[in-house]
Short mmCIF file of C-alpha atoms in Angstrom, two decimals:
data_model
loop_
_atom_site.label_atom_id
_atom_site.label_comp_id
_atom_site.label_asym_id
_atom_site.label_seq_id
_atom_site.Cartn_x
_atom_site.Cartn_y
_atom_site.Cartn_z
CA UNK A 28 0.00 0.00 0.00
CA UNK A 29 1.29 3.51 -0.88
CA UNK A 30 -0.06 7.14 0.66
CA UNK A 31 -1.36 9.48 -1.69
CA UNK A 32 -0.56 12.67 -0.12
CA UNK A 33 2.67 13.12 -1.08
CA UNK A 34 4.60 11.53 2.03
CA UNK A 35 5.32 8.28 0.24
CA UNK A 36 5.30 5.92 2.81
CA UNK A 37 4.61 2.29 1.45
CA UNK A 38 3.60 -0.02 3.82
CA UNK A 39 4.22 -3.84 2.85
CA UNK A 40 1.92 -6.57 4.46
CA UNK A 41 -1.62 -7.07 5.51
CA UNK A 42 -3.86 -6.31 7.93
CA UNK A 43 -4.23 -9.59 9.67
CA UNK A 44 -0.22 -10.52 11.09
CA UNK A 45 1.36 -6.53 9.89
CA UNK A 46 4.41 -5.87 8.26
CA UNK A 47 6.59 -3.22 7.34
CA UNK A 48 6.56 0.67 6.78
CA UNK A 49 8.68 2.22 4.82
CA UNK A 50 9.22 6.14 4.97
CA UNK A 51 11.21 8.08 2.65
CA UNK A 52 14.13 9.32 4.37
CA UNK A 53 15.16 5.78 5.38
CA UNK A 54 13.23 4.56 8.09
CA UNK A 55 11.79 1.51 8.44
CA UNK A 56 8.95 0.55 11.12
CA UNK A 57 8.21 -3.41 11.66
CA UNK A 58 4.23 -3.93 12.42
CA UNK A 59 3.18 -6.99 14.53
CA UNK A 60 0.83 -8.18 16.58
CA UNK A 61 0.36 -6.81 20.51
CA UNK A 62 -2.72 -7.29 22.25
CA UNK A 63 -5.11 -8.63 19.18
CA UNK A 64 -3.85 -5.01 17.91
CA UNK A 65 -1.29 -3.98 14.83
CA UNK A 66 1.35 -2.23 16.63
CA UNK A 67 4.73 -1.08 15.76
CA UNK A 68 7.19 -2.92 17.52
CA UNK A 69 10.92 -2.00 15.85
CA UNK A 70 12.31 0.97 14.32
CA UNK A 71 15.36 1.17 12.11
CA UNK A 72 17.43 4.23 10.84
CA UNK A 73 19.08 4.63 7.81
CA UNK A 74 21.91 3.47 9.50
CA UNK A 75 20.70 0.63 10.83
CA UNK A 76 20.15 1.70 14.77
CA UNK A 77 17.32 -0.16 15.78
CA UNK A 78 15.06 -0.22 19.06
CA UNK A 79 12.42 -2.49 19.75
CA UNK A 80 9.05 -1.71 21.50
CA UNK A 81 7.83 -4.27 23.75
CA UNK A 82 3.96 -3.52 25.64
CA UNK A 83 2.39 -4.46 27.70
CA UNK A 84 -0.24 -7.45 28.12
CA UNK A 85 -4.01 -6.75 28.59
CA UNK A 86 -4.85 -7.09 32.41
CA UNK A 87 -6.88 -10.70 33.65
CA UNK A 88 -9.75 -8.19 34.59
CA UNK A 89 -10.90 -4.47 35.35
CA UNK A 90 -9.99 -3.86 38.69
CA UNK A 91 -12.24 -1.16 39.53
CA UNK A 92 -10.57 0.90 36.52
CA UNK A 93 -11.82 2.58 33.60
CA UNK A 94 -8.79 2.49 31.50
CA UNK A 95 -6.83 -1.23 30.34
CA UNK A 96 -4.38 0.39 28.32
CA UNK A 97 -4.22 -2.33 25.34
CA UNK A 98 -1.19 -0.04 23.81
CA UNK A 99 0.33 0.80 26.85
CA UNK A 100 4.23 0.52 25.92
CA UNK A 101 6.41 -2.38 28.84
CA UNK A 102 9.80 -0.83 27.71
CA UNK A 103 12.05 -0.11 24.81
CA UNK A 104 15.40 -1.43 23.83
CA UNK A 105 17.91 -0.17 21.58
CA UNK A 106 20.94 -1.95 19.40
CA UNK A 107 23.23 -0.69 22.69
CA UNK A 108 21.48 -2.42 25.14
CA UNK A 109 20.24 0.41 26.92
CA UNK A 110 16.32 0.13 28.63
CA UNK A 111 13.85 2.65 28.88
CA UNK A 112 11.11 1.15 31.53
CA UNK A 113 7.82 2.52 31.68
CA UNK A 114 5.78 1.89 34.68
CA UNK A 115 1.91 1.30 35.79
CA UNK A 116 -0.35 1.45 38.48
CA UNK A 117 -2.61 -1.52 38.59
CA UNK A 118 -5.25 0.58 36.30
CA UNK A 119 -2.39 0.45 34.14
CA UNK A 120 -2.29 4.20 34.15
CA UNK A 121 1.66 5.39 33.41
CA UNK A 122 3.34 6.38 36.87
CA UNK A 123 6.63 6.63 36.00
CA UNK A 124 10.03 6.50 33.37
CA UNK A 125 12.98 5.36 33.85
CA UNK A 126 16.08 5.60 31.94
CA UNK A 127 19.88 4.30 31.75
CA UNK A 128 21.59 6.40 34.15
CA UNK A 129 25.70 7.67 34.60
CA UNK A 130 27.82 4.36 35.62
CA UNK A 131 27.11 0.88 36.31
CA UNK A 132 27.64 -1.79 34.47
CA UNK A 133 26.01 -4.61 31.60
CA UNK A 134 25.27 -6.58 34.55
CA UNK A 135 24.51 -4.36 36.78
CA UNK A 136 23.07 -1.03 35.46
CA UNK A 137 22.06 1.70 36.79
CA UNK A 138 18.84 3.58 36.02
CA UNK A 139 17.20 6.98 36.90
CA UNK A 140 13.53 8.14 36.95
CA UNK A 141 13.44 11.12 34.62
CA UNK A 142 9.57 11.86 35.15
CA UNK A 143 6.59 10.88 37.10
CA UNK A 144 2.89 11.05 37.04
CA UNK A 145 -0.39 10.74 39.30
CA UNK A 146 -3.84 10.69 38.81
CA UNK A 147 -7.03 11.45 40.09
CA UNK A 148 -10.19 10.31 38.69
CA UNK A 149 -13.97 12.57 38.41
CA UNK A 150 -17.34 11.77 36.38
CA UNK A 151 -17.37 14.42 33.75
CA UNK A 152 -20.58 16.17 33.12
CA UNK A 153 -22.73 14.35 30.48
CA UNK A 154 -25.46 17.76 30.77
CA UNK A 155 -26.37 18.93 27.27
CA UNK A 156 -29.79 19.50 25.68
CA UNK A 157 -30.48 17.62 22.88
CA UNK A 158 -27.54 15.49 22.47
CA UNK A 159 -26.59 12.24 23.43
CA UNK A 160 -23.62 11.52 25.61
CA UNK A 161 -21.53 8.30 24.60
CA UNK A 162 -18.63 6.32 25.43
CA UNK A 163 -19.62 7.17 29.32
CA UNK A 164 -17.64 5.33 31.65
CA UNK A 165 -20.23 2.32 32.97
CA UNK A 166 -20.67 0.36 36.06
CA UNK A 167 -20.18 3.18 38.65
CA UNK A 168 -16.51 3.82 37.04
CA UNK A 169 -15.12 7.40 36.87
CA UNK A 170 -12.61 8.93 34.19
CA UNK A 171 -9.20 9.06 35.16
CA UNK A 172 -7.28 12.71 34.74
CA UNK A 173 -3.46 13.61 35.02
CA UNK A 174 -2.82 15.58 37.90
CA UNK A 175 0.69 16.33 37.58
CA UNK A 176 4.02 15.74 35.36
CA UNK A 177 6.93 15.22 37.87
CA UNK A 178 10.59 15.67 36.68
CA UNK A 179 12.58 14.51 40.12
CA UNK A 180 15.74 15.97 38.39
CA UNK A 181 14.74 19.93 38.64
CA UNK A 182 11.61 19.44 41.27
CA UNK A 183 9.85 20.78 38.55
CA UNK A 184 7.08 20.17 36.95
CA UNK A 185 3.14 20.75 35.96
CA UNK A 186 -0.36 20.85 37.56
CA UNK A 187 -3.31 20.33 35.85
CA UNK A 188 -7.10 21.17 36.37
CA UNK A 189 -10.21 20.93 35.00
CA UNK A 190 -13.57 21.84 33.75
CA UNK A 191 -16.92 20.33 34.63
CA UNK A 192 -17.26 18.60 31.09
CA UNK A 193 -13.46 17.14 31.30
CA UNK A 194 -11.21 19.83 29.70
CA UNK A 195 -8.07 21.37 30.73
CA UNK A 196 -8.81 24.69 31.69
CA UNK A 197 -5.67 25.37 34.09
CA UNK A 198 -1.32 24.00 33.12
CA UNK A 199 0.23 25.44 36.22
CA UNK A 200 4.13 25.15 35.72
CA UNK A 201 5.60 24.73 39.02
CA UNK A 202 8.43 24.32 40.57
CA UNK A 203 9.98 22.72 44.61
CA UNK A 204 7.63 19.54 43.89
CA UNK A 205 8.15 16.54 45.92
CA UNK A 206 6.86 12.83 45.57
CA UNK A 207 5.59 10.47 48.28
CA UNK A 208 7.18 6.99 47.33
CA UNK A 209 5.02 5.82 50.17
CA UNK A 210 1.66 6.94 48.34
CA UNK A 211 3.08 7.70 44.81
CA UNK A 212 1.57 11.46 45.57
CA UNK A 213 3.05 14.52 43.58
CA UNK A 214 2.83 17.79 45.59
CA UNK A 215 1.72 20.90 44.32
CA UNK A 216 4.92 22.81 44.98
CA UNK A 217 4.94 26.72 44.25
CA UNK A 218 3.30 27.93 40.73
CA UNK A 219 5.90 29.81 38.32
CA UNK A 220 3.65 30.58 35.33
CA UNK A 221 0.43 29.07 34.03
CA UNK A 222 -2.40 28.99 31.05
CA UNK A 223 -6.09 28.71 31.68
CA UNK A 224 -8.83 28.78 29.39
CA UNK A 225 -12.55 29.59 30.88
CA UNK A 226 -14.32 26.20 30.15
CA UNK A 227 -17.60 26.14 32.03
CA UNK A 228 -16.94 25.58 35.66
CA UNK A 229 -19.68 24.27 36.70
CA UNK A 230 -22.50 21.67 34.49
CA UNK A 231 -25.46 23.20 32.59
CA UNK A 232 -27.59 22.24 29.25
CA UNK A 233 -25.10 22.98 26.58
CA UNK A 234 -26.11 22.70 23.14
CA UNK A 235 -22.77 22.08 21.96
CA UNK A 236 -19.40 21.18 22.43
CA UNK A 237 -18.26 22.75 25.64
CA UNK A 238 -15.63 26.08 24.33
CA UNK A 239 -14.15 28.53 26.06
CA UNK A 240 -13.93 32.69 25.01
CA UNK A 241 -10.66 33.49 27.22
CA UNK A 242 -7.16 32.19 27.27
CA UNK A 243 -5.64 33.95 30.33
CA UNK A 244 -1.45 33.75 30.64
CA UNK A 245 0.84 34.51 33.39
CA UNK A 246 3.38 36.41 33.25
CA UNK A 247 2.58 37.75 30.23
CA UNK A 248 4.95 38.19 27.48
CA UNK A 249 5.43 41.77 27.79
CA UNK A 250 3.96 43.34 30.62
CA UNK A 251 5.01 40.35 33.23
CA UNK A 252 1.88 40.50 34.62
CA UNK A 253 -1.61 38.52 33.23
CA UNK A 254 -1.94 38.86 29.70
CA UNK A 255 -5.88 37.59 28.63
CA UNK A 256 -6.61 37.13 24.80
CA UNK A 257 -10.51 36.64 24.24
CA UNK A 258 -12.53 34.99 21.34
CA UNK A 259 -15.76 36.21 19.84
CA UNK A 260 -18.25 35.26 16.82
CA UNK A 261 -20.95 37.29 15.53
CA UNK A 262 -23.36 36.89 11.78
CA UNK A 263 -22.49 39.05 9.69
CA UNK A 264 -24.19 38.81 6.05
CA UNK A 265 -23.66 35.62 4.78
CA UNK A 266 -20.67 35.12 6.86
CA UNK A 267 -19.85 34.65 10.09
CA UNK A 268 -17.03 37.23 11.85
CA UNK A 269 -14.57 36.21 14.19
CA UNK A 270 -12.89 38.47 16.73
CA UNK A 271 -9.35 37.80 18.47
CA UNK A 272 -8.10 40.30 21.05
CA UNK A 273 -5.13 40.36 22.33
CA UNK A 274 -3.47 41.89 25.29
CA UNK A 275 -1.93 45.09 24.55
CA UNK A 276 -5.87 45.47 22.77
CA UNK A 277 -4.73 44.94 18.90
CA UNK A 278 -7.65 42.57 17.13
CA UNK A 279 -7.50 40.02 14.26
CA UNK A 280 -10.72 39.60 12.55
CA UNK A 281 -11.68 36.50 10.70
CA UNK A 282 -14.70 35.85 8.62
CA UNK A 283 -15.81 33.07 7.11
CA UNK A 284 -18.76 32.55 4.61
CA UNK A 285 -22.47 31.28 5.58
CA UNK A 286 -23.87 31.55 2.06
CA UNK A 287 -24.98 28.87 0.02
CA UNK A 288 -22.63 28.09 -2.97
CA UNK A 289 -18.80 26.53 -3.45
CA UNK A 290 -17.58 29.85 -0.77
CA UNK A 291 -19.97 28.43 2.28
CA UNK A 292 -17.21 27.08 4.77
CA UNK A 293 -14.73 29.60 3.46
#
């Protein structure tokens, strides 16, 4: 099979047992089967570096958890020898990454943990009117969210938040984090800078996707303080007119065309 946008990548094989892709600056990507799924499991340079990707198998049952994680990658090993470990909670949610660290030896190696993550888990609003809500979790489950990013390296790291319907609306970069090995807890530590964007905070009958009209920075690029760039639409005739403004109060405009024809959608 060949792409026919221009990338030429020609993959050779089926779709039952895989096979191989083929890019055009080289690589090659061997396609096999993980977890009654296609999955790539080796990558080759030009060169002829390789790794291999090895995953994970499919948990004996649920566990209380939402999430199986049928792709979720065991660890990967390159033509040195070298081991990058990824690491699960029993929902198979990824904790944790380890990598080949400074000294040791074939036999004995040694490895450091160059990021963590925790969870926690919510129901996400499912209030709209007049549209159906699916892939809900079921049996009394709840959806899990990333809480924070953890590099143990800098104490640094990121915070997350969200909206009543699931979204981001707060990355908090933060720094003097700390991790519980007891409980696998990230602390907050003290925020440097974030992004936020003013999902709805609270559940009511949407009619649409939930969207958000403000994307609020700190510090702001030139001021240092909290720069806010907000988003309105209005009808125009026959097209519909998009507003950005920006912090220092300079607009883009944007329209795009309503009327019936080949320009609607333009």
């Amino acid at each position: 099979y060949h792409t026919n946008d221009g990338s030429h990548i020609t993959y050779v094989g089926d779709g039952l047992y895989g096979g191989t892709l083929y890019y055009g600056n080289g690589i090659t990507k061997g396609v096999g089967i993980h977890n009654n799924r296609l999955m790539v499991h080796t990558v080759t340079d030009r060169n002829g570096n390789q790794f291999s990707i090895y995953y994970k198998s499919i948990p004996s049952d649920f566990n209380g958890c939402a999430d199986q994680g049928y792709q979720a990658i065991d660890y990967i090993y390159d033509s040195l020898g070298r081991i990058i470990q990824f690491n699960y909670d029993d929902c198979n949610n990824l904790i944790s990454i380890d990598a080949p660290g400074y000294g040791g030896t074939a036999q004995n190696p040694v490895t450091t943990t160059v990021v963590r993550f925790d969870y926690t888990t919510a129901s996400p609003s499912t209030s709209f009117s007049g549209l159906t809500v699916e892939n809900v979790p079921q049996f009394g489950l709840q959806a899990t969210r990333l809480s924070h990013i953890y590099f143990p390296a800098t104490q640094t790291g990121h915070k997350f938040t969200y909206s009543a319907y699931g979204m981001i609306t707060t990355v908090s970069l933060r720094k003097d984090m700390t991790y519980n090995s007891g409980s696998g807890a990230i602390t907050d530590g003290n925020e440097k800078a974030y992004v936020s964007f003013n999902y709805p905070a609270s559940a009511s009958s949407l009619t649409d996707a939930p969207s958000f009209s403000q994307w609020t920075q700190f510090p702001a690029a030139t001021s240092g303080g909290t720069g806010t760039t907000s988003f309105t639409s209005s009808p125009g005739s026959g097209e519909m007119i998009f507003t950005i403004t920006n912090p220092d109060s300079s607009s883009v405009i944007l329209t795009r065309s309503t009327a019936s024809g080949t320009a609607n959608g333009l």
